[in-house]
Each structure stands twice: as structure tokens, then as C-alpha cells.
CSV table of C-alpha atoms and ligand atoms in Angstrom, one decimal:
chain,number,residue,atom,x,y,z
A,1418,MET,CA,101.3,113.7,150.6
A,1419,ILE,CA,104.6,115.5,150.0
A,1420,GLN,CA,106.5,115.2,146.8
A,1421,GLN,CA,110.2,115.3,147.5
A,1422,ASP,CA,111.5,116.4,144.1
A,1423,THR,CA,111.2,119.8,142.5
A,1424,ILE,CA,109.8,119.9,138.9
A,1425,VAL,CA,110.3,122.4,136.1
A,1426,ALA,CA,108.5,123.0,132.8
A,1427,LEU,CA,107.6,125.7,130.3
A,1428,ALA,CA,104.0,126.8,131.1
A,1429,THR,CA,103.4,128.8,128.0
A,1430,PRO,CA,103.1,127.2,124.5
A,1431,SER,CA,106.4,126.0,122.9
A,1432,GLY,CA,107.8,128.3,120.3
A,1433,ALA,CA,108.9,131.9,120.3
A,1434,GLY,CA,106.7,134.6,121.7
A,1435,ALA,CA,107.0,138.0,123.5
A,1436,ILE,CA,107.2,136.3,126.9
A,1437,ALA,CA,107.5,132.8,128.1
A,1438,ILE,CA,106.8,131.5,131.6
A,1439,ILE,CA,108.9,128.8,133.2
A,1440,ARG,CA,107.5,127.3,136.3
A,1441,LEU,CA,109.1,125.4,139.2
A,1442,SER,CA,107.3,123.6,141.9
A,1443,GLY,CA,108.5,121.7,145.0
A,1444,ILE,CA,110.2,122.0,148.3
A,1445,ASP,CA,113.5,123.4,146.8
A,1446,ALA,CA,111.9,125.6,144.1
A,1447,ILE,CA,112.7,128.9,145.7
A,1448,THR,CA,116.2,127.8,146.9
A,1449,ILE,CA,117.2,126.5,143.4
A,1450,ALA,CA,115.9,129.6,141.7
A,1451,SER,CA,117.5,131.8,144.2
A,1452,ASN,CA,120.9,130.3,143.4
A,1453,HIS,CA,120.6,131.5,139.8
A,1454,PHE,CA,118.9,134.8,140.2
A,1455,VAL,CA,120.4,138.2,140.9
A,1456,SER,CA,117.8,140.8,141.8
A,1457,ARG,CA,118.2,144.5,140.9
A,1458,LYS,CA,118.2,145.4,144.5
A,1459,GLY,CA,120.5,142.6,145.5
A,1460,LYS,CA,118.0,140.8,147.7
A,1461,LYS,CA,118.1,137.0,147.6
A,1462,LEU,CA,114.9,135.3,146.4
A,1463,VAL,CA,114.8,133.1,149.5
A,1464,HIS,CA,114.3,136.3,151.6
A,1465,GLN,CA,111.6,137.6,149.4
A,1466,LYS,CA,108.0,137.6,150.7
A,1467,THR,CA,105.4,135.2,149.3
A,1468,HIS,CA,103.1,136.5,146.4
A,1469,THR,CA,105.6,139.1,145.2
A,1470,ILE,CA,107.3,139.8,141.9
A,1471,VAL,CA,111.0,140.7,141.6
A,1472,LEU,CA,113.0,142.1,138.6
A,1473,GLY,CA,116.5,140.7,138.0
A,1474,HIS,CA,118.7,138.4,136.0
A,1475,ILE,CA,118.9,134.7,135.6
A,1476,VAL,CA,122.6,133.8,135.7
A,1477,ASP,CA,124.6,130.7,135.0
A,1478,GLY,CA,127.8,131.4,136.9
A,1479,ASN,CA,129.0,134.7,135.3
A,1480,ARG,CA,126.9,134.4,132.3
A,1481,VAL,CA,123.6,136.4,132.2
A,1482,LEU,CA,120.9,134.4,130.5
A,1483,ASP,CA,118.1,136.9,130.5
A,1484,GLU,CA,116.4,139.8,132.3
A,1485,VAL,CA,113.3,138.3,133.9
A,1486,LEU,CA,110.5,138.9,136.4
A,1487,VAL,CA,110.2,136.2,139.1
A,1488,SER,CA,107.0,135.5,141.0
A,1489,ILE,CA,107.2,133.7,144.3
A,1490,PHE,CA,104.5,131.7,145.9
A,1491,LYS,CA,105.3,129.9,149.2
A,1492,GLY,CA,103.4,126.7,150.0
A,1493,PRO,CA,100.8,125.9,151.1
A,1494,ASN,CA,99.3,129.0,149.6
A,1495,SER,CA,100.0,128.3,145.9
A,1496,TYR,CA,98.5,126.4,143.0
A,1497,THR,CA,100.2,123.1,143.8
A,1498,GLY,CA,100.3,123.7,147.6
A,1499,GLU,CA,104.1,123.6,147.3
A,1500,ASN,CA,106.7,126.4,146.8
A,1501,ILE,CA,106.3,127.8,143.3
A,1502,VAL,CA,108.5,130.1,141.3
A,1503,GLU,CA,107.3,131.5,138.0
A,1504,ILE,CA,109.9,133.1,135.8
A,1505,SER,CA,108.7,135.4,133.0
A,1506,CYS,CA,111.5,135.6,130.5
A,1507,HIS,CA,111.8,136.8,127.0
A,1508,GLY,CA,110.1,134.3,124.7
A,1509,SER,CA,113.0,133.2,122.6
A,1510,THR,CA,113.1,129.4,122.4
A,1511,TYR,CA,116.9,129.5,123.0
A,1512,ILE,CA,116.4,131.4,126.3
A,1513,GLN,CA,113.6,129.1,127.3
A,1514,GLN,CA,115.7,126.1,126.8
A,1515,GLU,CA,118.8,127.6,128.5
A,1516,ILE,CA,116.9,128.5,131.6
A,1517,ILE,CA,115.1,125.1,131.8
A,1518,GLN,CA,118.4,123.2,131.2
A,1519,LEU,CA,120.1,125.3,133.9
A,1520,PHE,CA,117.5,124.2,136.5
A,1521,LEU,CA,117.6,120.6,135.3
A,1522,ARG,CA,121.4,120.6,135.9
A,1523,ASN,CA,120.8,122.1,139.4
A,1524,GLY,CA,118.3,119.9,141.2
A,1525,CYS,CA,115.0,120.0,139.2
A,1526,ARG,CA,113.5,117.3,137.0
A,1527,THR,CA,111.2,117.8,134.0
A,1528,ALA,CA,107.5,117.8,135.0
A,1529,ASP,CA,105.3,115.1,133.6
A,1530,ALA,CA,102.1,116.1,131.7
A,1531,GLY,CA,99.6,117.7,134.2
A,1532,GLU,CA,102.0,117.1,137.1
A,1533,PHE,CA,101.5,120.6,138.6
A,1534,THR,CA,97.7,120.0,138.7
A,1535,LEU,CA,98.2,116.4,139.9
A,1536,ARG,CA,100.2,117.9,142.8
A,1537,ALA,CA,97.5,120.4,143.5
A,1538,PHE,CA,95.1,117.4,143.8
A,1539,LEU,CA,97.4,115.3,145.9
A,1540,ASN,CA,98.0,118.2,148.2
A,1541,GLY,CA,94.3,118.8,148.6
A,1542,LYS,CA,94.1,122.2,146.9
A,1543,ILE,CA,91.5,120.9,144.5
A,1544,ASP,CA,89.5,117.8,144.1
A,1545,LEU,CA,89.7,115.4,141.2
A,1546,SER,CA,86.7,116.8,139.2
A,1547,GLN,CA,88.1,120.3,139.6
A,1548,ALA,CA,91.5,119.1,138.3
A,1549,GLU,CA,89.8,117.6,135.3
A,1550,ALA,CA,88.0,120.8,134.7
A,1551,VAL,CA,91.3,122.6,134.5
A,1552,ALA,CA,92.0,120.6,131.3
A,1553,ASP,CA,88.5,121.3,130.1
A,1554,VAL,CA,88.9,125.0,130.6
A,1555,ILE,CA,92.1,125.0,128.6
A,1556,ALA,CA,90.4,122.9,125.8
A,1557,SER,CA,87.2,124.9,125.7
A,1558,ASP,CA,86.7,126.7,122.4
A,1559,ASN,CA,83.2,128.0,122.6
A,1560,ALA,CA,81.1,129.9,125.1
A,1561,ALA,CA,79.0,126.9,126.3
A,1562,SER,CA,81.9,124.5,127.0
A,1563,HIS,CA,83.8,127.3,128.6
A,1564,GLN,CA,80.9,128.2,130.9
A,1565,ILE,CA,80.5,124.6,132.1
A,1566,ALA,CA,84.2,124.0,132.6
A,1567,ILE,CA,84.7,127.2,134.6
A,1568,GLN,CA,81.8,126.3,136.8
A,1569,GLN,CA,83.2,122.8,137.4
A,1570,MET,CA,86.7,124.2,138.1
A,1571,ARG,CA,85.3,126.5,140.7
A,1572,GLY,CA,83.8,123.5,142.4
A,1573,GLY,CA,80.1,123.9,141.7
A,1574,PHE,CA,79.6,120.3,140.8
A,1575,SER,CA,81.9,118.7,143.4
A,1576,ASN,CA,80.4,120.8,146.2
A,1577,GLU,CA,77.0,119.4,145.4
A,1578,ILE,CA,78.4,115.8,145.4
A,1579,LYS,CA,80.5,116.3,148.5
A,1580,GLU,CA,77.5,117.6,150.6
A,1581,LEU,CA,75.3,114.7,149.7
A,1582,ARG,CA,78.2,112.3,150.3
A,1583,ALA,CA,78.8,113.8,153.7
A,1584,GLU,CA,75.2,113.4,154.7
A,1585,LEU,CA,75.1,109.9,153.4
A,1586,MET,CA,78.3,109.1,155.2
A,1587,ASN,CA,76.7,110.3,158.4
A,1588,PHE,CA,73.7,108.0,158.0
A,1589,ALA,CA,76.0,105.1,157.1
A,1590,SER,CA,77.8,105.5,160.4
A,1591,LEU,CA,74.6,105.8,162.4
A,1592,ILE,CA,73.2,102.6,160.8
A,1593,GLU,CA,76.5,100.9,161.4
A,1594,LEU,CA,76.4,102.0,165.0
A,1595,GLU,CA,73.0,100.3,165.4
A,1596,LEU,CA,74.8,97.0,164.5
A,1597,ASP,CA,76.8,97.3,167.6
A,1598,PHE,CA,73.7,97.5,169.7
A,1599,SER,CA,71.7,94.9,167.7
A,1600,GLU,CA,70.6,93.2,170.9
A,1601,GLU,CA,68.9,96.3,172.1
A,1602,ASP,CA,66.8,97.0,169.0
A,1603,VAL,CA,67.6,100.7,168.9
A,1604,GLU,CA,67.4,103.0,165.8
A,1605,PHE,CA,70.0,105.8,165.8
A,1606,ALA,CA,69.3,106.6,162.2
A,1607,ASN,CA,65.9,108.2,161.9
A,1608,ARG,CA,64.3,106.3,159.0
A,1609,ASP,CA,62.1,109.2,157.9
A,1610,GLN,CA,65.1,111.6,157.7
A,1611,PHE,CA,67.0,108.9,155.9
A,1612,GLN,CA,64.2,108.4,153.3
A,1613,ASP,CA,64.2,112.2,152.8
A,1614,LEU,CA,67.9,112.1,152.1
A,1615,ILE,CA,67.5,109.2,149.7
A,1616,ASN,CA,64.8,111.1,147.8
A,1617,ARG,CA,67.0,114.2,147.5
A,1618,ILE,CA,70.0,112.1,146.4
A,1619,THR,CA,67.9,110.3,143.8
A,1620,LEU,CA,66.7,113.6,142.4
A,1621,VAL,CA,70.1,115.2,142.2
A,1622,LEU,CA,71.6,112.1,140.6
A,1623,LYS,CA,68.9,111.9,138.0
A,1624,ARG,CA,69.3,115.6,137.1
A,1625,LEU,CA,73.0,115.2,136.8
A,1626,ILE,CA,72.7,112.1,134.7
A,1627,ASP,CA,70.2,113.7,132.4
A,1628,SER,CA,72.4,116.8,132.0
A,1629,PHE,CA,75.1,114.6,130.4
A,1630,ALA,CA,73.0,114.4,127.2
A,1631,VAL,CA,73.5,118.2,126.8
A,1632,GLY,CA,76.9,118.3,128.4
A,1633,ASN,CA,78.4,115.7,126.1
A,1634,VAL,CA,77.2,117.4,122.9
A,1635,ILE,CA,78.4,120.8,124.2
A,1636,LYS,CA,81.8,119.4,124.9
A,1637,ASN,CA,82.2,117.5,121.7
A,1638,GLY,CA,80.1,119.5,119.3
A,1639,ILE,CA,76.8,118.3,117.8
A,1640,PRO,CA,77.4,116.2,114.7
A,1641,VAL,CA,75.1,117.2,111.8
A,1642,ALA,CA,75.1,115.3,108.6
A,1643,ILE,CA,74.1,117.0,105.3
A,1644,VAL,CA,72.6,114.3,103.0
A,1645,GLY,CA,70.6,114.0,99.9
A,1646,GLU,CA,70.8,113.1,96.2
A,1647,PRO,CA,73.7,114.4,94.0
A,1648,ASN,CA,73.6,118.1,93.0
A,1649,VAL,CA,70.9,119.2,95.4
A,1650,GLY,CA,73.3,121.7,97.0
A,1651,LYS,CA,74.8,120.0,100.0
A,1652,SER,CA,78.3,121.4,99.6
A,1653,THR,CA,76.9,124.8,98.8
A,1654,LEU,CA,75.0,124.7,102.1
A,1655,LEU,CA,78.2,123.6,104.0
A,1656,ASN,CA,80.0,126.6,102.5
A,1657,SER,CA,77.2,128.9,103.4
A,1658,LEU,CA,77.1,127.7,107.0
A,1659,LEU,CA,80.9,128.0,107.4
A,1660,ASN,CA,81.0,131.2,105.5
A,1661,GLU,CA,83.9,130.0,103.4
A,1662,ASP,CA,84.6,128.0,100.3
A,1663,ARG,CA,85.4,124.8,102.1
A,1664,ALA,CA,83.9,122.2,99.7
A,1665,ILE,CA,84.0,122.1,95.9
A,1666,VAL,CA,80.7,123.0,94.4
A,1667,SER,CA,79.8,122.2,90.8
A,1668,ASP,CA,76.8,121.4,88.7
A,1669,ILE,CA,78.2,117.9,87.9
A,1670,ALA,CA,76.3,115.3,89.9
A,1671,GLY,CA,78.7,113.3,92.2
A,1672,THR,CA,81.1,116.2,92.9
A,1673,THR,CA,81.7,115.3,96.5
A,1674,ARG,CA,83.3,111.9,96.9
A,1675,ASP,CA,84.7,112.0,100.4
A,1676,THR,CA,83.0,113.5,103.5
A,1677,ILE,CA,84.1,117.0,104.5
A,1678,GLU,CA,83.7,118.2,108.1
A,1679,ASP,CA,84.0,121.5,109.9
A,1680,GLU,CA,82.7,123.1,113.0
A,1681,ILE,CA,81.0,126.4,113.7
A,1682,SER,CA,79.6,127.8,116.9
A,1683,ILE,CA,76.0,128.9,116.9
A,1684,GLU,CA,75.2,131.0,119.9
A,1685,GLY,CA,78.1,129.4,121.8
A,1686,ILE,CA,77.3,125.8,121.0
A,1687,GLY,CA,79.5,123.9,118.6
A,1688,PHE,CA,78.0,122.2,115.6
A,1689,ARG,CA,80.1,119.9,113.4
A,1690,PHE,CA,78.7,119.8,109.9
A,1691,ILE,CA,79.5,116.9,107.7
A,1692,ASP,CA,79.0,117.2,103.9
A,1693,THR,CA,78.6,113.9,102.3
A,1694,ALA,CA,78.6,112.3,98.9
A,1695,GLY,CA,75.2,112.4,97.2
A,1696,ILE,CA,73.2,109.2,97.5
A,1697,ARG,CA,72.4,107.5,94.2
A,1698,GLU,CA,72.9,104.2,92.3
A,1699,THR,CA,76.3,104.3,90.8
A,1700,GLN,CA,78.8,102.1,88.9
A,1701,ASP,CA,81.7,104.3,89.9
A,1702,ILE,CA,83.7,102.4,92.5
A,1703,VAL,CA,85.1,105.6,94.3
A,1704,GLU,CA,81.7,107.2,94.4
A,1705,GLY,CA,80.3,104.0,95.7
A,1706,ILE,CA,82.8,104.0,98.6
A,1707,GLY,CA,81.8,107.7,99.3
A,1708,ILE,CA,78.1,106.8,99.4
A,1709,LYS,CA,78.8,103.9,101.9
A,1710,LYS,CA,80.6,106.5,104.0
A,1711,THR,CA,77.6,108.8,103.8
A,1712,PHE,CA,75.5,106.1,105.6
A,1713,GLU,CA,78.2,105.6,108.2
A,1714,LYS,CA,78.2,109.4,108.9
A,1715,ILE,CA,74.4,109.4,109.2
A,1716,LYS,CA,74.7,106.8,111.9
A,1717,GLN,CA,77.2,108.9,113.8
A,1718,ALA,CA,75.3,112.1,113.4
A,1719,GLN,CA,72.7,113.4,115.9
A,1720,VAL,CA,70.9,115.6,113.4
A,1721,VAL,CA,70.3,114.8,109.7
A,1722,LEU,CA,69.7,117.6,107.3
A,1723,TYR,CA,67.9,116.0,104.3
A,1724,LEU,CA,68.4,118.3,101.4
A,1725,VAL,CA,66.3,118.2,98.2
A,1726,ASP,CA,66.4,120.3,95.0
A,1727,GLY,CA,63.2,122.3,95.2
A,1728,SER,CA,63.5,123.5,91.6
A,1729,LEU,CA,63.0,119.9,90.4
A,1730,MET,CA,59.8,119.5,92.4
A,1731,THR,CA,57.4,120.7,89.8
A,1732,GLY,CA,54.4,118.6,90.5
A,1733,THR,CA,52.6,116.3,92.8
A,1734,LYS,CA,54.4,113.2,91.4
A,1735,GLU,CA,57.8,114.5,92.5
A,1736,ILE,CA,56.4,115.4,95.9
A,1737,ALA,CA,54.9,111.9,96.3
A,1738,LEU,CA,58.2,110.4,95.5
A,1739,LEU,CA,60.0,112.6,98.0
A,1740,LYS,CA,57.6,111.6,100.7
A,1741,ILE,CA,58.4,107.9,100.1
A,1742,GLU,CA,62.1,108.8,100.2
A,1743,ILE,CA,61.8,110.6,103.5
A,1744,GLU,CA,59.8,107.8,105.1
A,1745,LYS,CA,62.6,105.5,104.1
A,1746,ILE,CA,65.2,107.6,105.8
A,1747,LYS,CA,63.1,108.1,108.9
A,1748,ASN,CA,62.5,104.4,109.3
A,1749,GLN,CA,66.1,103.7,108.8
A,1750,PHE,CA,67.2,106.2,111.5
A,1751,PRO,CA,64.3,106.5,113.9
A,1752,GLN,CA,66.3,108.0,116.7
A,1753,LYS,CA,67.7,110.9,114.7
A,1754,SER,CA,66.4,114.4,114.5
A,1755,ILE,CA,65.7,115.0,110.8
A,1756,LEU,CA,65.1,118.3,109.1
A,1757,LEU,CA,63.9,118.5,105.6
A,1758,LEU,CA,65.4,121.3,103.6
A,1759,ILE,CA,63.9,122.3,100.3
A,1760,ASN,CA,66.8,124.0,98.6
A,1761,LYS,CA,67.1,126.3,95.6
A,1762,ALA,CA,64.1,128.2,96.8
A,1763,ASP,CA,65.2,131.0,94.5
A,1764,LYS,CA,64.3,128.9,91.6
A,1765,ILE,CA,60.9,127.7,92.8
A,1766,ALA,CA,57.9,129.5,91.4
A,1767,PRO,CA,55.6,130.9,94.1
A,1768,ASP,CA,52.6,128.7,93.3
A,1769,THR,CA,54.9,125.6,93.5
A,1770,THR,CA,56.1,126.7,96.9
A,1771,THR,CA,52.4,126.8,98.0
A,1772,LEU,CA,51.8,123.4,96.5
A,1773,ILE,CA,54.9,121.9,98.2
A,1774,SER,CA,54.0,123.5,101.5
A,1775,SER,CA,50.4,122.1,101.5
A,1776,GLU,CA,51.5,118.7,100.3
A,1777,MET,CA,54.2,118.6,103.0
A,1778,GLU,CA,51.8,119.6,105.7
A,1779,THR,CA,50.8,116.0,106.5
A,1780,LEU,CA,54.4,115.2,106.7
A,1781,SER,CA,55.7,118.3,108.6
A,1782,ALA,CA,53.7,117.4,111.6
A,1783,GLN,CA,56.4,114.9,112.2
A,1784,LEU,CA,59.1,116.5,110.1
A,1785,LYS,CA,60.2,120.1,110.2
A,1786,THR,CA,60.4,121.5,106.7
A,1787,ILE,CA,62.4,124.6,105.8
A,1788,PHE,CA,62.8,126.4,102.4
A,1789,ILE,CA,66.3,127.6,101.8
A,1790,ALA,CA,68.5,128.8,99.1
A,1791,ALA,CA,72.0,127.7,100.1
A,1792,LYS,CA,73.5,129.7,97.3
A,1793,THR,CA,72.1,133.1,98.4
A,1794,GLY,CA,72.0,132.3,102.1
A,1795,GLU,CA,68.2,132.7,102.2
A,1796,GLY,CA,66.7,130.7,105.1
A,1797,VAL,CA,70.1,129.7,106.5
A,1798,GLU,CA,69.5,131.8,109.7
A,1799,ASP,CA,66.1,130.0,110.2
A,1800,LEU,CA,68.0,126.7,109.9
A,1801,LYS,CA,70.4,127.7,112.6
A,1802,GLY,CA,67.5,128.7,114.8
A,1803,GLU,CA,65.9,125.2,114.2
A,1804,LEU,CA,69.2,123.5,115.1
A,1805,LEU,CA,69.5,125.4,118.4
A,1806,GLY,CA,65.9,124.5,119.1
A,1807,LEU,CA,66.8,120.8,118.9
A,1808,ILE,CA,69.1,121.0,121.9
A,1809,ASN,CA,67.7,121.5,125.3
A,1810,THR,CA,69.9,124.4,126.4
A,1811,GLY,CA,67.6,125.3,129.3
A,1812,ALA,CA,70.0,123.9,131.9
A,1813,LEU,CA,72.8,126.0,130.3
A,1814,ARG,CA,70.8,129.2,130.5
A,1815,ASN,CA,69.8,128.5,134.1
A,1816,ASN,CA,73.4,128.0,135.0
A,1817,GLU,CA,72.6,124.5,136.4
A,1818,THR,CA,75.3,122.0,136.8
A,1819,ILE,CA,76.0,120.1,133.6
A,1820,VAL,CA,78.0,116.9,133.5
A,1821,THR,CA,80.4,116.7,130.5
A,1822,ASN,CA,82.8,114.1,131.7
A,1823,SER,CA,82.0,110.5,130.8
A,1824,ARG,CA,84.0,109.3,133.8
A,1825,HIS,CA,81.7,111.3,136.1
A,1826,TYR,CA,78.7,110.2,134.2
A,1827,ASN,CA,79.6,106.5,134.7
A,1828,SER,CA,80.1,107.0,138.4
A,1829,LEU,CA,76.8,108.8,138.8
A,1830,LEU,CA,75.0,106.0,137.0
A,1831,LYS,CA,76.6,103.5,139.4
A,1832,ALA,CA,75.8,105.6,142.4
A,1833,LEU,CA,72.2,105.9,141.4
A,1834,GLU,CA,72.0,102.1,140.9
A,1835,GLU,CA,73.3,101.6,144.5
A,1836,ILE,CA,70.9,104.3,145.9
A,1837,GLN,CA,68.0,102.5,144.2
A,1838,LYS,CA,69.1,99.3,145.9
A,1839,VAL,CA,69.1,101.1,149.2
A,1840,GLN,CA,65.6,102.3,148.4
A,1841,TYR,CA,64.5,98.8,147.6
A,1842,GLY,CA,66.0,97.6,150.9
A,1843,MET,CA,64.2,100.4,152.8
A,1844,ASP,CA,60.9,99.5,151.2
A,1845,ALA,CA,61.4,95.8,151.9
A,1846,GLY,CA,62.3,96.5,155.5
A,1847,PHE,CA,65.9,95.2,155.2
A,1848,SER,CA,68.0,95.3,158.4
A,1849,GLY,CA,70.6,97.9,158.9
A,1850,ASP,CA,73.6,95.7,158.1
A,1851,LEU,CA,72.2,95.0,154.6
A,1852,LEU,CA,71.4,98.6,154.0
A,1853,ALA,CA,74.9,99.6,155.1
A,1854,ILE,CA,76.5,97.5,152.3
A,1855,ASP,CA,74.7,99.3,149.5
A,1856,ILE,CA,75.2,102.7,151.2
A,1857,ARG,CA,78.9,102.1,151.3
A,1858,GLN,CA,78.9,101.2,147.6
A,1859,ALA,CA,77.1,104.4,146.8
A,1860,LEU,CA,79.6,106.3,148.8
A,1861,PHE,CA,82.4,104.7,146.9
A,1862,HIS,CA,81.0,105.9,143.6
A,1863,PHE,CA,80.5,109.4,144.9
A,1864,GLY,CA,84.1,109.3,146.1
A,1865,GLU,CA,85.3,108.3,142.7
A,1866,ILE,CA,84.1,111.6,141.2
A,1867,THR,CA,85.8,113.9,143.6
A,1868,GLY,CA,88.8,111.7,144.0
A,1869,GLU,CA,88.4,110.7,147.7
A,1870,ILE,CA,88.7,107.3,146.2
A,1871,SER,CA,91.2,107.0,143.3
A,1872,SER,CA,93.8,104.6,142.1
A,1873,ASP,CA,97.2,105.3,140.6
A,1874,ASP,CA,96.0,104.0,137.2
A,1875,LEU,CA,93.1,106.3,137.2
A,1876,LEU,CA,95.2,109.3,138.1
A,1877,GLY,CA,97.8,108.3,135.5
A,1878,ASN,CA,95.0,108.2,132.9
A,1879,ILE,CA,93.5,111.5,133.7
A,1880,PHE,CA,96.7,113.5,133.9
A,1881,ALA,CA,98.4,112.0,130.9
A,1882,ASN,CA,95.9,114.0,128.8
A,1883,PHE,CA,97.1,117.3,130.2
A,1884,CYS,CA,99.8,119.4,128.6
A,1885,ILE,CA,103.2,119.6,130.2
A,1886,GLY,CA,103.5,122.7,132.4
A,1887,LYS,CA,99.9,122.6,133.6
B,1186,LIG,N1,69.9,128.4,92.1
B,1186,LIG,C1,70.5,127.8,93.1
B,1186,LIG,N2,71.5,126.9,92.8
B,1186,LIG,C2,72.1,126.3,93.8
B,1186,LIG,C3,71.7,126.5,95.2
B,1186,LIG,N3,72.4,125.7,96.0
B,1186,LIG,C4,73.3,125.0,95.1
B,1186,LIG,N4,73.0,125.4,93.8
B,1186,LIG,C5,73.8,124.9,92.7
B,1186,LIG,O1,73.6,123.5,92.6
B,1186,LIG,C6,74.7,122.9,92.0
B,1186,LIG,C7,75.2,121.7,92.9
B,1186,LIG,O2,75.6,122.2,94.1
B,1186,LIG,P1,76.6,121.3,95.1
B,1186,LIG,O3,76.6,122.1,96.3
B,1186,LIG,O4,77.8,121.0,94.4
B,1186,LIG,O5,75.6,120.1,95.3
B,1186,LIG,P2,76.0,118.7,96.1
B,1186,LIG,O6,74.7,118.3,96.7
B,1186,LIG,O7,77.1,118.9,97.0
B,1186,LIG,O8,76.3,117.7,95.0
B,1186,LIG,P3,77.2,116.4,95.1
B,1186,LIG,O9,78.5,116.7,95.8
B,1186,LIG,O10,77.5,116.0,93.6
B,1186,LIG,O11,76.4,115.3,95.7
B,1186,LIG,C8,75.8,123.9,91.9
B,1186,LIG,O12,75.8,124.4,90.5
B,1186,LIG,C9,75.3,125.0,92.8
B,1186,LIG,O13,75.7,126.3,92.4
B,1186,LIG,C10,70.6,127.4,95.4
B,1186,LIG,O14,70.2,127.6,96.6
B,1186,LIG,N5,70.0,128.0,94.4
B,1187,LIG,MG1,78.9,118.1,97.2
């Protein structure tokens, strides 16, 4: 597919900087740039070799706009597969705009969001999942999401899918060939080999589908709600985790009214902590709204840190009440990971600590309990370790493919469904023509991921989320 027009856009962030890069892509990119560039040595850009850099001036008639470096990439050996010119100019917003306007008046049009990458995809330089990974690489803000995005951009994930798709495609054609010879009762597709392939595909699909649980949290950060009664130290804990005075702390119960959220990275994985209004019966309308919000936040969170004021737990009676409270929370949110944090450990007498520990033992079999002092930071590192332990980061450490994109996840689920139908058909001894239908469906969903099968709507959706100039 050849795009006829030449596009231009600023590739660096808008605003002033030391250097800005303006990018042109399309059949006429080099000719257009050449018409407005005077090199130091007097050589025309159109005569310049591919993959070289030239120093010179961008000129509008007699007017010199800037001294620049121009990089030339001749298609098809370029990012988009087309001719590309990248102009590194001085980063004044005025110069940027003057140069872009010059090209817009002389044969270029403004690039749409993600259009350079879209062209790379349409010209077969990268597949769709790699194109999507480009956006993820740009958006990645912690080590884990970065690692996954880079791996996907380099094609790790799509190669795996493409190989299986090719093998499956091969069997589909063999089975379909049998249909042409149906009178003769021949089997071109060896059923044992086919079963072997189906087994392998099922295994890979299941692994990829499972990985989304990790991938999704890594990409979006793991929501962790900090909840408990007023004054137990929730906001103090948030501040301690973030290492800054983010939330107001006071000894007045009901200080936090609205939820406060912020993200930190623990060993490369993003955690989004949500400080909430303390839960209690209240007549105050605003506080009541805050408490309602607390429960909504618990619903959205994956992990709940249930905080109690350890200095108030002076006897068995308080501990018994706490146990009831925790049972309530656990029953209300059975699918959440809950950690019990006994705060203000600095104010708990040693023998009380022992008492609480032993009383909690029955409970801690199901509920991890940690003593902390949010104010001094004691136990906060242990807490971080516990949080990391809740996430299965094994796949990440082993550099396995992790699916982070919900579009891919949905296609994988549908592909698995079709493969299971094929399996069912094989077990039931279905004829080739029936098997072929489900195989074609599975192939369709594989193709959706890498973009062998795509619609304009889908492409529009994906690339609309890119920045201009990428
Ligand atoms: N001694 C001691 N005091 C603490 C500790 N953590 C918090 N506090 C104190 O407890 C009081 C309440 O702390 P906050 O962080 O505002 O409590 P909160 O749970 O956010 O309270 P609400 O927002 O009202 O629900 C403050 O005076 C804190 O300084 C701790 O580990 N040790
Ligand atoms: Mg608070």
C-alpha cells in the first residue's frame, strides 16, 4: 500500500528546547526538503546517500530560517518504509513553526496522530502488535512496563503468534484439500501431528491469557486502598510510602474527607495507593460522602491495607472486636488480598505486642499481619516486600512474554475458544469440512492480533491514541 501524500510533524515534545526534530515522510519528502535546504558543501539533498546526515540551512527563498542537521532515510529502508527526512533544528517554538509552515505551503500536509507508525504498519515494516508496543514504550514509566513494551516492540510476542498461525494455516489448507478428494477418502493432514499442534497452541494460548493478569497490573499499576477507622494513621502511611507530605495528617478524627491517590514504583512495579476517609458512623454529610467513596475505592482496589491503631489495642476485648471487624471486611470483599497493619507500633508495649501476635495467630493463617509505625517508617519496607509478594512476577523475571493489551487478550480468548471447538471436533471424529470452519475462525483471531486481519475502524482507534509525530 503506497501513501501518495507526504506528511510532516514535530517529533519532539511541543515547547522550547535545545533541539527540536521535524519529520517528513512520503514519496516527495526528500525532494520537498531539498528545495528548501542549502548544504554547507553545496550538495543537493536529493543527491545525498541514504542514512547520512548533512549540515546546512533551511531557507525560505532568500530568508534563512535556521542552521540545521538533516538526516536522510530512503525508502524502503526507513521507519515508515517511505522516504524520510528528519530535520534537527534549534528548539525555539518560532523556528519549529516556521519550518513546519514552510513545508505545509510546499507540498506536505500535517501528519495525523500516530500516522508515521501507521504507515510503518501499512508498509509491512512492523505488525500491528509491534505498532501498539511503540505507544506502550513511549508511555512506559517504570522498569516492568518498559521491559514488556520493548520486548513486544521487538516482536517477541508476535513472532510466537505468527509461527503458530503459519502452522495452523498449513493444516487448514491440507484439511481443505481433503475436501476436494472426498470421494477417495484420503487424509493429507496427519491427525497425530495435528493433535500435537493443537496441544501446543492450547498451551501457548493459556499461558498468554494467564499472563494478562500480571501484564494488566504492570501496565496500569496495582491499586492498593488504605482503609480503617479515623485517626489510625492512614494518611501518615500514604505519606511515608510516597516519601512526601501528600495528605494532611492530624490527630482530629475525620481529617481525610476525599480520597487521595498517588503512585510509586516498588522494584519496577507501579503501585497506586489510595488514602481514604476513615470508616465510622457519622452525622456529617461531607464525611458521609467520603466514607461512601471509601467503599467504592475498596471495590476498585486489588489489595486492601486494613489499618488499625495498635496503641488502642490494650486487651483481649479490643482484639476480639478487631477480629469481628476483619471478618466483616473479608466477607464483604472475598476476592481481594487484605493485609492487616497494626500501626503505631512505637506506642505498643512489648507484652501487648506478644499478646496481639498470639491472639492474631488464628487469624493470620488467612490474613497476613504486619506491625508498623507509619510515623517513623518502621515496618514500611516489610510492607513493600509483602506487596511485591502478592504479585506473581515470576513471568517477568523469566523474561516470558506477557500480554498487557486488552485487545490482544480478547483475541487470545476467542482464539482459544475456537481451538477448543477444534479439539472437540477432533475428539468427536468430525469430518474435515467441519473442522476447517473452526480452524479458520481461530486463524482469524490470531490474525487480529498481528494485524493480518484489520479494519479501518480498528486502525483508526489504535492510532488515534498515539501522539502526533510518532
Ligand atoms: N505514635 C504514632 N502516631 C502515629 C503513627 N501514625 C500516625 N500517627 C498519628 O495519628 C494521628 C492520625 O494520623 P492520620 O494519618 O491523620 O490518620 P488517618 O487514619 O488518616 O485519619 P482520618 O483521615 O481522620 O481517617 C496523627 O496525629 C499522626 O501523627 C505512628 O506510627 N505512631
Ligand atoms: Mg487521613
